[in-house]
PDB file of C-alpha atoms in Angstrom:
ATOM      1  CA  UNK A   2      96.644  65.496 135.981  1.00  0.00           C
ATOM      2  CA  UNK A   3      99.549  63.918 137.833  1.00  0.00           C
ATOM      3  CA  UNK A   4      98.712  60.288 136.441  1.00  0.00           C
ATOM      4  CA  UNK A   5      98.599  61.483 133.123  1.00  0.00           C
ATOM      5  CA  UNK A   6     101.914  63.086 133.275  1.00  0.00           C
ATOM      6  CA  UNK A   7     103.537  60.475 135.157  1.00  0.00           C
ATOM      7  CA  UNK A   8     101.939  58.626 132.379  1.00  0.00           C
ATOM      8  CA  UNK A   9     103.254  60.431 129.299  1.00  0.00           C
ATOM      9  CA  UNK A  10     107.067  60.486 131.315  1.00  0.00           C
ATOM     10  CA  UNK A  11     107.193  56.593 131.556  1.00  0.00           C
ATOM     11  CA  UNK A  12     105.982  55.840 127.795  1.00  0.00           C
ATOM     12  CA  UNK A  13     108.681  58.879 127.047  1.00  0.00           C
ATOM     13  CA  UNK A  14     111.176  56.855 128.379  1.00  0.00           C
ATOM     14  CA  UNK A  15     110.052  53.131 127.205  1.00  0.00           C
ATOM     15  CA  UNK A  16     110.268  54.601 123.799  1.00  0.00           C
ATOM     16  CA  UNK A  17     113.648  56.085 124.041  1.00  0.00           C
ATOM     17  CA  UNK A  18     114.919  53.024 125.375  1.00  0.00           C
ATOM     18  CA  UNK A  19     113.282  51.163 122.808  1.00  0.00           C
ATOM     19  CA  UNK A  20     114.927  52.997 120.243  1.00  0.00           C
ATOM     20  CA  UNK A  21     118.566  52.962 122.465  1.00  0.00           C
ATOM     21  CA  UNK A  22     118.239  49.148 122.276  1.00  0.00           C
ATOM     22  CA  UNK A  23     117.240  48.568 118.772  1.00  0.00           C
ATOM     23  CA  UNK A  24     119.821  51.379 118.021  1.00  0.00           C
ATOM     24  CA  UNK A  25     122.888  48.647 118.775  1.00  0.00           C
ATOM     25  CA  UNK A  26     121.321  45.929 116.489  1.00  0.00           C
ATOM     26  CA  UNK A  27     121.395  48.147 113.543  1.00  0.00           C
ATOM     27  CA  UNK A  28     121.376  45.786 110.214  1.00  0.00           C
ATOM     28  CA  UNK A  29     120.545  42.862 112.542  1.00  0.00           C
ATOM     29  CA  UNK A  30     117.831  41.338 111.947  1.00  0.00           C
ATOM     30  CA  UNK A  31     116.909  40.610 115.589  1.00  0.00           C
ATOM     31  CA  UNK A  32     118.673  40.698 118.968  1.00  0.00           C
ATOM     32  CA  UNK A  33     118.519  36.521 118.773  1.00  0.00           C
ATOM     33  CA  UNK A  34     120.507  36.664 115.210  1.00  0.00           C
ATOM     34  CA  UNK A  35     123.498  37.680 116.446  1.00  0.00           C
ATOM     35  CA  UNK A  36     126.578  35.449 116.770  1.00  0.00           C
ATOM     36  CA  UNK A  37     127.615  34.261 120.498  1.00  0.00           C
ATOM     37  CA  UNK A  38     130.850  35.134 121.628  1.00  0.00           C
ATOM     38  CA  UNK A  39     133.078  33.900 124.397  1.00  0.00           C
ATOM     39  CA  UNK A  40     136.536  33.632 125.184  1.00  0.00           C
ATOM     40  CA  UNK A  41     138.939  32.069 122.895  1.00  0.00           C
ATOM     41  CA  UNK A  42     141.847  31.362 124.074  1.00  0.00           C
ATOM     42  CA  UNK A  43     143.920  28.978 126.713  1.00  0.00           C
ATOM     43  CA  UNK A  44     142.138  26.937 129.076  1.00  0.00           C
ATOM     44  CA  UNK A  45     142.354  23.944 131.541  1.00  0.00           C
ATOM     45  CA  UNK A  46     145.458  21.769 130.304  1.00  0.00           C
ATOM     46  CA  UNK A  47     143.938  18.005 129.473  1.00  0.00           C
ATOM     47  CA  UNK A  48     143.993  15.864 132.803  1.00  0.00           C
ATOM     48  CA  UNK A  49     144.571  11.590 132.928  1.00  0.00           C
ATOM     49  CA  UNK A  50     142.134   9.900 134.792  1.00  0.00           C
ATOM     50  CA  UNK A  51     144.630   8.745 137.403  1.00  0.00           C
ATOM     51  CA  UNK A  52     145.353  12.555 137.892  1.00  0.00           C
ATOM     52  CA  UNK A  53     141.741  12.997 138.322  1.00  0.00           C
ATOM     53  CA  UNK A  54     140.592  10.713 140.503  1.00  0.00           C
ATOM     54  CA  UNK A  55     142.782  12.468 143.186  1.00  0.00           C
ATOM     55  CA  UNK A  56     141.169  15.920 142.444  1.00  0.00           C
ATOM     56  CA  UNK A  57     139.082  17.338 145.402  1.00  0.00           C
ATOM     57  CA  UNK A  58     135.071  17.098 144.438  1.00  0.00           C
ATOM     58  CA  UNK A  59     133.709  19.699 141.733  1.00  0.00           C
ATOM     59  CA  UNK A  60     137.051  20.315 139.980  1.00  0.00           C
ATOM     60  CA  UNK A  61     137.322  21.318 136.783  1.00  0.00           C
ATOM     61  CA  UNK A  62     138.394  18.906 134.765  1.00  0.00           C
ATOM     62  CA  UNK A  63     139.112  18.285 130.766  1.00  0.00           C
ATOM     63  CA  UNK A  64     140.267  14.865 129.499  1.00  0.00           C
ATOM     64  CA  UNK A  65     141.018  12.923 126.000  1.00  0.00           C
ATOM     65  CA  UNK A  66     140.163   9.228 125.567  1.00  0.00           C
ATOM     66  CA  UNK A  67     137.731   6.580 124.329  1.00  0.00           C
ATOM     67  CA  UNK A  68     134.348   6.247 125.983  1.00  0.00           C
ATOM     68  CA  UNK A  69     134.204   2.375 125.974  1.00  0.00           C
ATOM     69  CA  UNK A  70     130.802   1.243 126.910  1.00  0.00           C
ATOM     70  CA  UNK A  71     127.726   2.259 128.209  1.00  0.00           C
ATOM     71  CA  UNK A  72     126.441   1.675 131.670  1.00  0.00           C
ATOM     72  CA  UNK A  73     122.758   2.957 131.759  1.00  0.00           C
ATOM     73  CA  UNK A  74     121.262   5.895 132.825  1.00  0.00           C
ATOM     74  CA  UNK A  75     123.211   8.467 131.118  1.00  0.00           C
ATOM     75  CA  UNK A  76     126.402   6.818 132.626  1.00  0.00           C
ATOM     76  CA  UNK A  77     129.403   5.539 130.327  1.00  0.00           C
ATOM     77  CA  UNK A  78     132.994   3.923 131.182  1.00  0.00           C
ATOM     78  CA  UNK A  79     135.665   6.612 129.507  1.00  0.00           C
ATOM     79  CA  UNK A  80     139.082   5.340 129.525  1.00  0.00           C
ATOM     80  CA  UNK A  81     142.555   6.476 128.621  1.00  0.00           C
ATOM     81  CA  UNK A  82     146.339   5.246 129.147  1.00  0.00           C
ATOM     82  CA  UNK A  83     146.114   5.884 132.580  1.00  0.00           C
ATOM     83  CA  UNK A  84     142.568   4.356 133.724  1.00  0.00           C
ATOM     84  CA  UNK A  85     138.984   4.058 133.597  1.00  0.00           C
ATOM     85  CA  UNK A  86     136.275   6.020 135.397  1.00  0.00           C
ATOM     86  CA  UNK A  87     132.907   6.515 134.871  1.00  0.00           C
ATOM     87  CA  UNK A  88     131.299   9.637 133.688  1.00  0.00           C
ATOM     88  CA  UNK A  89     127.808  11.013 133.098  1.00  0.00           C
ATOM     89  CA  UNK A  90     126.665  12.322 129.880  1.00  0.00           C
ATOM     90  CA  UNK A  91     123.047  13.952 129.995  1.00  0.00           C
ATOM     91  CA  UNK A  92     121.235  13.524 126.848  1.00  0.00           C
ATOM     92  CA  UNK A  93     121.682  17.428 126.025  1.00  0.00           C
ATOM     93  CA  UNK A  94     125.360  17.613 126.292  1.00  0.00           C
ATOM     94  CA  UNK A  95     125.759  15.625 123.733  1.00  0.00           C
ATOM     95  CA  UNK A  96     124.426  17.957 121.324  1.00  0.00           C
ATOM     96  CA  UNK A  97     123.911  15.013 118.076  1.00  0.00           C
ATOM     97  CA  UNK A  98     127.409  13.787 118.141  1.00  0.00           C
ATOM     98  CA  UNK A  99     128.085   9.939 117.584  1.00  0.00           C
ATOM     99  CA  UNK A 100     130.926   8.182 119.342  1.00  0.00           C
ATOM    100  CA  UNK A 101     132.064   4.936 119.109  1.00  0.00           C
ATOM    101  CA  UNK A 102     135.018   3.368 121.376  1.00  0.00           C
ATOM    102  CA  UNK A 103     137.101   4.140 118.395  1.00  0.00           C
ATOM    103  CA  UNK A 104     136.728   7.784 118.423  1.00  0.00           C
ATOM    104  CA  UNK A 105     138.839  10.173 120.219  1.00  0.00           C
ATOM    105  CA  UNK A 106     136.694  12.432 122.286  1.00  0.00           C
ATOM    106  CA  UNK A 107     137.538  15.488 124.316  1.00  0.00           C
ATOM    107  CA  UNK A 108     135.292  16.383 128.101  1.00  0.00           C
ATOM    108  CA  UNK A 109     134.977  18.709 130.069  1.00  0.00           C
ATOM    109  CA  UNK A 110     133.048  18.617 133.528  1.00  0.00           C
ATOM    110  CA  UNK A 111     133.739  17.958 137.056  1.00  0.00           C
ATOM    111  CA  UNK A 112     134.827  15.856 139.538  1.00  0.00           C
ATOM    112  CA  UNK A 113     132.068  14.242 141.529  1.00  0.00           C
ATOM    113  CA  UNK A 114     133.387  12.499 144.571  1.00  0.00           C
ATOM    114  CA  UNK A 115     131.247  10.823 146.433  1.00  0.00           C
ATOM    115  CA  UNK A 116     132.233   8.396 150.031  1.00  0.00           C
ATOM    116  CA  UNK A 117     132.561   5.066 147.382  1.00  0.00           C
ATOM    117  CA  UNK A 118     133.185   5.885 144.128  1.00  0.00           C
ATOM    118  CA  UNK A 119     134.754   9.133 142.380  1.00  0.00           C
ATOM    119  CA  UNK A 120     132.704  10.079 138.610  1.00  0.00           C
ATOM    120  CA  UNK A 121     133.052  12.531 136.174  1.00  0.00           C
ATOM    121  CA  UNK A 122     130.381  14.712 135.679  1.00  0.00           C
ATOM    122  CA  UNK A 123     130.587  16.041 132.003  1.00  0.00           C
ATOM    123  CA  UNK A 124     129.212  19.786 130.642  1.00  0.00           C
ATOM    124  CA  UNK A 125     130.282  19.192 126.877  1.00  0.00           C
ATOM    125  CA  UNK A 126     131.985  16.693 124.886  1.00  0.00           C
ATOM    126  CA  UNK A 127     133.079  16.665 121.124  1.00  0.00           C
ATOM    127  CA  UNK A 128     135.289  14.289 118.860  1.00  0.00           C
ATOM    128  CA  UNK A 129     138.885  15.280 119.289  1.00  0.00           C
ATOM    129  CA  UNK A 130     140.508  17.190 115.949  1.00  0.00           C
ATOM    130  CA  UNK A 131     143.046  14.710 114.195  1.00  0.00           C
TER     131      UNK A 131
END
């Protein structure tokens, strides 16, 4: 007797949660349908690459400029007035943009300092607005 009420209790409450959930979709077609939000607003001021290459390892870091060549293995030179460094670009962050050296592109990552050689490590890129 005590399994089946302990029973009857937890579909009682599966169902009314059920219904809580799908309660704060209403006219949504699914939970996945609706639109992603985030903040919108102010963020990290644009950094040169000279200013970067003195940041401490995994800072946050935006900058503007052309990407001027690949190196291999996900690994491009990215230049602006100020410099050159090298920066890695994983496949998925690229998201089906195409950039040549001419375009003006906008990335954001982190600093990845190693003993030798200081890189940027990107999260997301895009084509700068004109």
């Amino acid at each position: 007797m005590k399994k089946a009420l302990s029973l009857s209790v937890f579909v009682l409450a599966l169902g009314l949660t059920g219904a809580a959930f799908a309660q704060g979709f209403q006219g949504q077609s699914s939970p996945t349908s609706m639109p992603m939000g985030g903040f919108k607003g102010p963020g990290l001021a644009p950094s040169t690459v000279e200013q970067a290459l003195n940041l401490s390892d995994d800072t946050a870091v935006v900058l503007e400029g052309n990407i001027e060549r690949s190196l291999g293995d996900e690994k491009y030179l990215f230049k602006d007035a100020t410099g050159s460094v090298t920066v890695e670009i994983d496949n998925k962050d690229w998201r089906g943009i195409t950039v040549t050296p001419e375009d003006v592109v906008v990335i954001q990552g982190e600093v990845d300092k190693d003993f030798f050689k200081t890189e940027i490590d990107v999260d997301t890129i895009s084509l700068k607005n004109k």
